[in-house]
PDB file of N, CA, C and O in Angstrom:
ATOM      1  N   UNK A  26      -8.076  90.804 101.349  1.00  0.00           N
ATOM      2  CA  UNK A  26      -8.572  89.463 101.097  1.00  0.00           C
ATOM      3  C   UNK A  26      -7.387  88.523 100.895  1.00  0.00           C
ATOM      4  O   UNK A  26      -6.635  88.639  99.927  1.00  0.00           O
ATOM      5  N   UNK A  27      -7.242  87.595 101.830  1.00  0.00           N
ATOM      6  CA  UNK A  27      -6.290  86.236 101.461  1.00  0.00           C
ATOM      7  C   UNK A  27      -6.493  85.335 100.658  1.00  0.00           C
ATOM      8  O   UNK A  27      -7.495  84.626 100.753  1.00  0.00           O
ATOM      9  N   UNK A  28      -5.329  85.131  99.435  1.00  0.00           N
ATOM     10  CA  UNK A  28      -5.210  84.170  98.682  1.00  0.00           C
ATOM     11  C   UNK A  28      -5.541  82.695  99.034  1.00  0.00           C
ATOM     12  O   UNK A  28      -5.085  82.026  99.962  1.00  0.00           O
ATOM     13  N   UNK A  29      -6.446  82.338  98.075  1.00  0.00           N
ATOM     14  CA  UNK A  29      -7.508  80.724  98.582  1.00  0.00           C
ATOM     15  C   UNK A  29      -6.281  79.590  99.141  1.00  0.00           C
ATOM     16  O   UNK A  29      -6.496  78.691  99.954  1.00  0.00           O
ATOM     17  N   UNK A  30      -5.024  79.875  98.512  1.00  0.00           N
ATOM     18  CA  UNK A  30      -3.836  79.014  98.207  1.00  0.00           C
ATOM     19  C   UNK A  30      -3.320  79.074  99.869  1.00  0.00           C
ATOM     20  O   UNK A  30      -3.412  78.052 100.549  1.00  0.00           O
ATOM     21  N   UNK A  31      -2.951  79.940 100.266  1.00  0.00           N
ATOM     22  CA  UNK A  31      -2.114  80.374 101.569  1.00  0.00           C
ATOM     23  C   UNK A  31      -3.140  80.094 102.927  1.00  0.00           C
ATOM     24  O   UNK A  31      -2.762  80.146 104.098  1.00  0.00           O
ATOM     25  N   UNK A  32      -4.268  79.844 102.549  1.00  0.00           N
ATOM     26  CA  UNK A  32      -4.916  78.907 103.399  1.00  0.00           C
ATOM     27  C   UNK A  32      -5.104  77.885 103.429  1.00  0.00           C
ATOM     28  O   UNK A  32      -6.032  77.371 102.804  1.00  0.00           O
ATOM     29  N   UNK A  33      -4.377  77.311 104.083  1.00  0.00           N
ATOM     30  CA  UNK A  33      -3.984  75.828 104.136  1.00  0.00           C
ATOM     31  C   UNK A  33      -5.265  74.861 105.017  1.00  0.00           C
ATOM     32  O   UNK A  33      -5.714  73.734 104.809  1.00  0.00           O
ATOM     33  N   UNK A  34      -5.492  75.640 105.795  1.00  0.00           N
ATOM     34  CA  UNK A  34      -6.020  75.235 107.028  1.00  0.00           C
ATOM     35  C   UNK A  34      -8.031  75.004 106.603  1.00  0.00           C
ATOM     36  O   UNK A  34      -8.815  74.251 107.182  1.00  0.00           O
ATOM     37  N   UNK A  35      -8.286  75.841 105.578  1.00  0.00           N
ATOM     38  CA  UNK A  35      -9.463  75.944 105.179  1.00  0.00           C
ATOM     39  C   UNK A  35      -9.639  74.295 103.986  1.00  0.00           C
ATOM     40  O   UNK A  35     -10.559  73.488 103.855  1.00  0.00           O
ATOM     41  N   UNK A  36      -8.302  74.410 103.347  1.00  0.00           N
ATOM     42  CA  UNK A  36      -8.555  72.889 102.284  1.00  0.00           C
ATOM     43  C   UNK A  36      -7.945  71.815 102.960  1.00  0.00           C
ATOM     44  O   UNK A  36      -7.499  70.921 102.240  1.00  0.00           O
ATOM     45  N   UNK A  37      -7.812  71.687 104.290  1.00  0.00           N
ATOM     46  CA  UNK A  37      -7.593  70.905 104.717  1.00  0.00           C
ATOM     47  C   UNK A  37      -8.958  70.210 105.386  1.00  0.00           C
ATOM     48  O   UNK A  37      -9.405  69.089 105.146  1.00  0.00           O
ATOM     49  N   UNK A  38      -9.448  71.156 106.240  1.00  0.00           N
ATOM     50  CA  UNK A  38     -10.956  71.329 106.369  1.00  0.00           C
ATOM     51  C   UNK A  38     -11.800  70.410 105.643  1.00  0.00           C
ATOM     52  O   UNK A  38     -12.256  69.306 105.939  1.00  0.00           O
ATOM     53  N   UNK A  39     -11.903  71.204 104.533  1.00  0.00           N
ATOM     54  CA  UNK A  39     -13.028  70.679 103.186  1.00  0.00           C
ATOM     55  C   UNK A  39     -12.518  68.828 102.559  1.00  0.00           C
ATOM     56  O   UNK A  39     -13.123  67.921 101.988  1.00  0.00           O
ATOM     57  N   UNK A  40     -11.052  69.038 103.102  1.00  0.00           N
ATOM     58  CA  UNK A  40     -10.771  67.120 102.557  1.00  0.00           C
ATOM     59  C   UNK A  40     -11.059  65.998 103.713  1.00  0.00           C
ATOM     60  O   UNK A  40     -11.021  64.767 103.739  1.00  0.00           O
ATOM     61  N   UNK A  41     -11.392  67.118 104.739  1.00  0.00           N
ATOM     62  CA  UNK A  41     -11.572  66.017 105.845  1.00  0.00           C
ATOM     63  C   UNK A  41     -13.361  65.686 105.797  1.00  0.00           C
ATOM     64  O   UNK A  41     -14.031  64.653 105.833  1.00  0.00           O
ATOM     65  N   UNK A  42     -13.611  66.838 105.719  1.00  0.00           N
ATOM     66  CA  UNK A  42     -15.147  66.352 105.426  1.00  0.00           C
ATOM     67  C   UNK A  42     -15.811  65.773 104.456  1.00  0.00           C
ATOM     68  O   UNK A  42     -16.933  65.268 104.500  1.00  0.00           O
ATOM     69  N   UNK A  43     -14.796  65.898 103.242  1.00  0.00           N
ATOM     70  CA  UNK A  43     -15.149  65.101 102.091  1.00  0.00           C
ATOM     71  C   UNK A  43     -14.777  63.361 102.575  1.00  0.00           C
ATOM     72  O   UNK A  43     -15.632  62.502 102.786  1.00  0.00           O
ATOM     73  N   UNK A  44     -13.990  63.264 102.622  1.00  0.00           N
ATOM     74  CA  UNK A  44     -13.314  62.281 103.179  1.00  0.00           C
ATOM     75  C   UNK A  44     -14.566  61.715 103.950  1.00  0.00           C
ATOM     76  O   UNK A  44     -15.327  60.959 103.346  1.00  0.00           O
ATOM     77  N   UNK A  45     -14.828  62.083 105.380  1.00  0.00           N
ATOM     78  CA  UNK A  45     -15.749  61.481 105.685  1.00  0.00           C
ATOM     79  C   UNK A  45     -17.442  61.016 105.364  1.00  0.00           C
ATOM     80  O   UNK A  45     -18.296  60.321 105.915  1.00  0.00           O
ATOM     81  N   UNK A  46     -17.315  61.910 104.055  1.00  0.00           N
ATOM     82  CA  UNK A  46     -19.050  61.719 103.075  1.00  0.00           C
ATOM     83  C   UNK A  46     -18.495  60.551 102.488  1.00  0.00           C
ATOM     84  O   UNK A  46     -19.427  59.776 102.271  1.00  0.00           O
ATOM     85  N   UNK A  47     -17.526  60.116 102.168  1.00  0.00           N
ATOM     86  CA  UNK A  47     -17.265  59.420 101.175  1.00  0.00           C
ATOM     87  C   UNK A  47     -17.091  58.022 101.932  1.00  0.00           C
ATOM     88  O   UNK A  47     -17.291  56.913 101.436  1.00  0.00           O
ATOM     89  N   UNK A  48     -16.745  58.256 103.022  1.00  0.00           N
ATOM     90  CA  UNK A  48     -16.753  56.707 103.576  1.00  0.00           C
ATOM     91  C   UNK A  48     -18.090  56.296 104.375  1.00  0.00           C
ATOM     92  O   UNK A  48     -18.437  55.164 104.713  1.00  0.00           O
ATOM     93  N   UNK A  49     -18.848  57.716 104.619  1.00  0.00           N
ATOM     94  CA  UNK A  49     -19.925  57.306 105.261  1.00  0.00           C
ATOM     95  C   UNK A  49     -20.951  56.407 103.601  1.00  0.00           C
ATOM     96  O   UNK A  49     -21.811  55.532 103.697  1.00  0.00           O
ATOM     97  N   UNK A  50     -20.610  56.819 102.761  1.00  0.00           N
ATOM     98  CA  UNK A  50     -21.607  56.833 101.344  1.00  0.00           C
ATOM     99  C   UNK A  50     -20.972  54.970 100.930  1.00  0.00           C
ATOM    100  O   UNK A  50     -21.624  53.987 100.576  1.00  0.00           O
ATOM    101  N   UNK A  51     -19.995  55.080 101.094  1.00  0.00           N
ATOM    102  CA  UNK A  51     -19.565  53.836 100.824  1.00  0.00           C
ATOM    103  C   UNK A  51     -19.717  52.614 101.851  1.00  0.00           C
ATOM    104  O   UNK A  51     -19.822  51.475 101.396  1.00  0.00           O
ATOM    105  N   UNK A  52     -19.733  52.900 103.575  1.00  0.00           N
ATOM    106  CA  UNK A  52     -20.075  51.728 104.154  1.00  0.00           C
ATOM    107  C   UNK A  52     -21.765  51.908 104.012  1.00  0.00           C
ATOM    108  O   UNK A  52     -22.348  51.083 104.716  1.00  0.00           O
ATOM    109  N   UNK A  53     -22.857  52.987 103.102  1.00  0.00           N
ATOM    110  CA  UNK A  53     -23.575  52.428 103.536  1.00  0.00           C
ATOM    111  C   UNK A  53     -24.529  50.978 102.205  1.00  0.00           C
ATOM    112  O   UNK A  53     -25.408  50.119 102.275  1.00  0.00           O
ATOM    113  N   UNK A  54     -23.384  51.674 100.974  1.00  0.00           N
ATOM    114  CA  UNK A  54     -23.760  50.604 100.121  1.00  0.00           C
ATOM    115  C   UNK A  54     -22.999  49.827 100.333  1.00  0.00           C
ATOM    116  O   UNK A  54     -23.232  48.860  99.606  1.00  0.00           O
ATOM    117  N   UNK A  55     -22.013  49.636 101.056  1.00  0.00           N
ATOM    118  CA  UNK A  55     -21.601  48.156 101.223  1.00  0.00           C
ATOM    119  C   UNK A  55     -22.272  47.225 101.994  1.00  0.00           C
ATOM    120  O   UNK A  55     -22.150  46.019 101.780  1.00  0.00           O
ATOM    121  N   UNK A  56     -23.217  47.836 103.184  1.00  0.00           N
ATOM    122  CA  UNK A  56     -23.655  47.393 103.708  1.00  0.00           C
ATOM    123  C   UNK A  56     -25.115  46.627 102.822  1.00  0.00           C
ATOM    124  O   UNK A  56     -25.478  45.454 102.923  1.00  0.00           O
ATOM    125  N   UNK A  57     -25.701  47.642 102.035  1.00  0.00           N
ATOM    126  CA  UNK A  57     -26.786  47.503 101.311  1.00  0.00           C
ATOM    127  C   UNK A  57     -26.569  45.952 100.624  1.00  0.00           C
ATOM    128  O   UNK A  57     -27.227  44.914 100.699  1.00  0.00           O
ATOM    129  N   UNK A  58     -25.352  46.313  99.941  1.00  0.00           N
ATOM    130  CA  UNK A  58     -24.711  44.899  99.255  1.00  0.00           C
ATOM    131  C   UNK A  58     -24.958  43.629  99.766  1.00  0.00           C
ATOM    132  O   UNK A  58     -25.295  42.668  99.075  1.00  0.00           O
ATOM    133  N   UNK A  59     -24.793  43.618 100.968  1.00  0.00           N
ATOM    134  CA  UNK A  59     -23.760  42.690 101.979  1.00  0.00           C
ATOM    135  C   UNK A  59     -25.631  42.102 102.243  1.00  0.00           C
ATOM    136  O   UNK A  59     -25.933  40.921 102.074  1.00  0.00           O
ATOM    137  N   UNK A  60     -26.327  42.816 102.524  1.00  0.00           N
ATOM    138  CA  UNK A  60     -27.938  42.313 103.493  1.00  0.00           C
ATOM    139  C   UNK A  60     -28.687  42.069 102.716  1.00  0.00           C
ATOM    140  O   UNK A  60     -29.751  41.623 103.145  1.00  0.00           O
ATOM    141  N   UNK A  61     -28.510  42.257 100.897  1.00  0.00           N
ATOM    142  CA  UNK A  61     -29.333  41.739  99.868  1.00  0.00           C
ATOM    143  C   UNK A  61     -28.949  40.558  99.597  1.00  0.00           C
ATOM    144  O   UNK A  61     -29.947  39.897  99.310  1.00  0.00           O
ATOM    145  N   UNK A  62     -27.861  39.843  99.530  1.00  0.00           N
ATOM    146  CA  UNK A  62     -27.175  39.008  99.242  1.00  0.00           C
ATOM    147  C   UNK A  62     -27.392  37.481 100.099  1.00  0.00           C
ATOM    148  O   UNK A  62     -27.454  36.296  99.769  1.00  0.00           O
ATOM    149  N   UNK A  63     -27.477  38.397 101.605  1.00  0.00           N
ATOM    150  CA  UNK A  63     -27.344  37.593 102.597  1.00  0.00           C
ATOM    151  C   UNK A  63     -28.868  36.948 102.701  1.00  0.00           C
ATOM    152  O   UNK A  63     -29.725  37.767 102.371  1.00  0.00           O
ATOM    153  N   UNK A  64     -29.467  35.448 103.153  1.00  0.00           N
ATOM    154  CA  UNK A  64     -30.676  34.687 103.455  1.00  0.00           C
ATOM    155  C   UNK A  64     -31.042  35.382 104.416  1.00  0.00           C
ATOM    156  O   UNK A  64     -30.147  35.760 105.172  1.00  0.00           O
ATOM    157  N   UNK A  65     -32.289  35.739 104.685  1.00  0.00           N
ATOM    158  CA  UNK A  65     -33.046  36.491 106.431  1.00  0.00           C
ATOM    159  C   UNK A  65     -32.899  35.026 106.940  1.00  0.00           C
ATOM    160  O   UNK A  65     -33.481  33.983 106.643  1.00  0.00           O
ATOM    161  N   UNK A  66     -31.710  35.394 107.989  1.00  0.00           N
ATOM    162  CA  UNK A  66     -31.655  34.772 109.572  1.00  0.00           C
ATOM    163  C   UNK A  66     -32.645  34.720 110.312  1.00  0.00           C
ATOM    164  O   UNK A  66     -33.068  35.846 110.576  1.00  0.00           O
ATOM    165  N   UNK A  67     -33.418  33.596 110.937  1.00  0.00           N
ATOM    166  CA  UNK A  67     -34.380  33.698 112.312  1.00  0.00           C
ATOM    167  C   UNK A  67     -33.622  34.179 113.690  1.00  0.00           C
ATOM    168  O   UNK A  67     -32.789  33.566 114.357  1.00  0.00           O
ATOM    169  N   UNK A  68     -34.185  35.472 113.890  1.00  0.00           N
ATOM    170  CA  UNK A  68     -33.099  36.167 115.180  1.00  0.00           C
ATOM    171  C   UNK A  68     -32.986  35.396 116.628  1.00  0.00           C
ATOM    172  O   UNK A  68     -31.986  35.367 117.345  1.00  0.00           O
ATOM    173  N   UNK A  69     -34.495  34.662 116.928  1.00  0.00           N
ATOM    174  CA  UNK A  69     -34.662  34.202 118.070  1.00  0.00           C
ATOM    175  C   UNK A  69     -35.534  32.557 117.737  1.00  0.00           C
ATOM    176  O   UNK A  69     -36.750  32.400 117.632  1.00  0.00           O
ATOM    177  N   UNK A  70     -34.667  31.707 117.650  1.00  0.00           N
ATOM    178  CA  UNK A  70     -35.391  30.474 117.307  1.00  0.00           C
ATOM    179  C   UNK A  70     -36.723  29.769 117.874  1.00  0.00           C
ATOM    180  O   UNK A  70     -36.793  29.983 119.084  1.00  0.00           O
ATOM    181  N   UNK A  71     -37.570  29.166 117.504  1.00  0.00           N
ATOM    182  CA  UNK A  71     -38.353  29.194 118.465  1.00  0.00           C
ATOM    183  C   UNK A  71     -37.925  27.670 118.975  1.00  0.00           C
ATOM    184  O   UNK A  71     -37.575  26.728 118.264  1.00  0.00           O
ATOM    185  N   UNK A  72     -38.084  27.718 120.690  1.00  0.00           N
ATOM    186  CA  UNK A  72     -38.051  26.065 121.215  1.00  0.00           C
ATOM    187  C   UNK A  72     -39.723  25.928 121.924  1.00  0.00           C
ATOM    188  O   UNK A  72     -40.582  26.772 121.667  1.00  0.00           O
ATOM    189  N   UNK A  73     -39.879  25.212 122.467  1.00  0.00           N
ATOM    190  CA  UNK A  73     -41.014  25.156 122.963  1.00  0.00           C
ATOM    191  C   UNK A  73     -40.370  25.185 125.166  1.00  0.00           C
ATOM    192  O   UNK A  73     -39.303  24.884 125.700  1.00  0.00           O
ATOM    193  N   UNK A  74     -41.562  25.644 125.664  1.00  0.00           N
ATOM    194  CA  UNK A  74     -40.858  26.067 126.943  1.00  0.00           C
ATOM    195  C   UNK A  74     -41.934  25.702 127.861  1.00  0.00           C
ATOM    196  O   UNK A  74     -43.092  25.886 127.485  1.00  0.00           O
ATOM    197  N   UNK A  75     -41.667  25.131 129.199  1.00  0.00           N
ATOM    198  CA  UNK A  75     -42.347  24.609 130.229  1.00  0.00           C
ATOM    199  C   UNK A  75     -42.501  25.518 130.972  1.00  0.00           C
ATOM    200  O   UNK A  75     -41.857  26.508 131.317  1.00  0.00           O
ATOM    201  N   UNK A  76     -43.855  24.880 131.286  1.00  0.00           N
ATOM    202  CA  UNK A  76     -44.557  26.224 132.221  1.00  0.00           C
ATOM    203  C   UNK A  76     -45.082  25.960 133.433  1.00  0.00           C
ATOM    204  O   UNK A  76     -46.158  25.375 133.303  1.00  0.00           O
ATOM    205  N   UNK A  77     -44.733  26.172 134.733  1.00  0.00           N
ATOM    206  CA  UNK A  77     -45.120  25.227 135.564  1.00  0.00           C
ATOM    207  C   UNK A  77     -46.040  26.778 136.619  1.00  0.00           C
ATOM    208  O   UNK A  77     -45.666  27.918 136.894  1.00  0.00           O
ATOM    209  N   UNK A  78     -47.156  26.089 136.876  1.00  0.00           N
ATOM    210  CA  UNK A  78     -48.187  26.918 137.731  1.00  0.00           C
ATOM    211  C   UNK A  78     -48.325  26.404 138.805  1.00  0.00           C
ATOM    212  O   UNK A  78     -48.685  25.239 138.970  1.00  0.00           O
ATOM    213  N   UNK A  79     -47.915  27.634 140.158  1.00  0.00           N
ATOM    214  CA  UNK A  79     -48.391  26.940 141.425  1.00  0.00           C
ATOM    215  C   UNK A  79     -49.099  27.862 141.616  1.00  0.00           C
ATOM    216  O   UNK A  79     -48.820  29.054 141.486  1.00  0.00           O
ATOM    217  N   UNK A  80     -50.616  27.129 142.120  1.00  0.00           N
ATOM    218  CA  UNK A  80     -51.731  27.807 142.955  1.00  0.00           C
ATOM    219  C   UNK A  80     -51.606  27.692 144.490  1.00  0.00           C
ATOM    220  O   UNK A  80     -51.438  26.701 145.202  1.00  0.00           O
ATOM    221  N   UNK A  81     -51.758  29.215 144.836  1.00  0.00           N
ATOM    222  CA  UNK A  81     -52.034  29.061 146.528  1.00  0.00           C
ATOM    223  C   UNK A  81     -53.546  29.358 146.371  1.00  0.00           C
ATOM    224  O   UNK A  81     -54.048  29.911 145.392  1.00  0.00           O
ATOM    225  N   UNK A  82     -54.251  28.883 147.547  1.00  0.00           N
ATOM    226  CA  UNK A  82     -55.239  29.665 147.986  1.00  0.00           C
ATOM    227  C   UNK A  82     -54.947  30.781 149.299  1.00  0.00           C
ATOM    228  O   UNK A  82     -53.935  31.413 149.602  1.00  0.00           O
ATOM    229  N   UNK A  83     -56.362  30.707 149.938  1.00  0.00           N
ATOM    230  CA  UNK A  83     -56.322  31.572 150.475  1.00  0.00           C
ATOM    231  C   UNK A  83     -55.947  31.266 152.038  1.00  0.00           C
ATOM    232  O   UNK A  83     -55.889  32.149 152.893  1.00  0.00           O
ATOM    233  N   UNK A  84     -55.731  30.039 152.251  1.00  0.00           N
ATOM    234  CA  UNK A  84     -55.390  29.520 153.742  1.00  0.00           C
ATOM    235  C   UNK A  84     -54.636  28.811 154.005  1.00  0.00           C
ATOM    236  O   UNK A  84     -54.615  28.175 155.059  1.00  0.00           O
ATOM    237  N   UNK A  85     -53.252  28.697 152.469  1.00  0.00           N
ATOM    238  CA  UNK A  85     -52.271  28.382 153.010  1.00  0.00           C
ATOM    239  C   UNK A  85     -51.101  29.549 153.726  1.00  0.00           C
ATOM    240  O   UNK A  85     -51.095  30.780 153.717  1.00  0.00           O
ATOM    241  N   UNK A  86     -50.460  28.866 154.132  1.00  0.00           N
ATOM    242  CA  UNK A  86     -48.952  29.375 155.187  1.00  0.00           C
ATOM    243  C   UNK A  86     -48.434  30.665 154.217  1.00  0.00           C
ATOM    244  O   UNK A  86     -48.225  31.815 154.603  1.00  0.00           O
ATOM    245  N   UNK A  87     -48.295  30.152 152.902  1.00  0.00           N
ATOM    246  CA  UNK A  87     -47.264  31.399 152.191  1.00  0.00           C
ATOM    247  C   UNK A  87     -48.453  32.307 151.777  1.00  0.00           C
ATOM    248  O   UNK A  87     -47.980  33.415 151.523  1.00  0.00           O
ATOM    249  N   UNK A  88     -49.956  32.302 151.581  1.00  0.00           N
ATOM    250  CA  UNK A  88     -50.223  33.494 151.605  1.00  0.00           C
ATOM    251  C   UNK A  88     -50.800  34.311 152.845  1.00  0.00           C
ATOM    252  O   UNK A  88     -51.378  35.393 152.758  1.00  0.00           O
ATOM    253  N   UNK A  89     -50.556  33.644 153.946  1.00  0.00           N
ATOM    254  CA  UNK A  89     -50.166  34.554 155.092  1.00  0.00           C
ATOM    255  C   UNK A  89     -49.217  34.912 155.768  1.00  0.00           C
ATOM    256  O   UNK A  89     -49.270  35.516 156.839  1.00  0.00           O
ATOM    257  N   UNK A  90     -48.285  34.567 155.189  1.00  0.00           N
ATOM    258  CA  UNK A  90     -47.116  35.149 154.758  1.00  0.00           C
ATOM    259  C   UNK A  90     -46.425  36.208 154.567  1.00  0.00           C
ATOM    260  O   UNK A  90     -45.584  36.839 155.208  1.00  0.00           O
ATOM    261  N   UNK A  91     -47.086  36.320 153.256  1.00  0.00           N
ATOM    262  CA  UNK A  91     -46.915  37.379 152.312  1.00  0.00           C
ATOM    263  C   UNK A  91     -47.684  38.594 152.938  1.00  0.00           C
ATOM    264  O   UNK A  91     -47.246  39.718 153.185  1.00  0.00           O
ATOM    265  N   UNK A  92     -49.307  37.937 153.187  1.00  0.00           N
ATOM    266  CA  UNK A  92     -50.128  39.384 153.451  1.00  0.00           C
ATOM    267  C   UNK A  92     -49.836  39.814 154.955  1.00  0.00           C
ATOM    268  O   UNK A  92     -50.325  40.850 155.407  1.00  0.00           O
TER     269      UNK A  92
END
């Protein structure tokens, strides 16, 4: 059995993954912070939008055309 010490490679391991709990744990209350704080933004404003309708029937040029 090898001494816990002379494995270097195993606590190097365990600080990298700590390491990354710890920053995942921290951007996600920073984030928490950051979106309580902040006013709810309207994502998509509303404008008002023109709508223009062309009717064919059935005996003009473009829908024999088409069919």
């Amino acid at each position: 059995m090898s001494n816990w010490t002379s494995l270097w490679y195993v606590w190097l391991i365990l600080l990298t993954v700590f390491l990354l709990l710890l920053c995942g744990i921290t951007a996600s209350c920073i984030r928490c912070c950051c979106q309580k704080k902040r006013p709810p933004v309207e994502t998509f404003p509303q404008h008002p939008h023109d709508l223009t309708v062309i009717a064919i029937d059935s005996d003009s040029t473009a829908h024999s055309t088409v069919t």
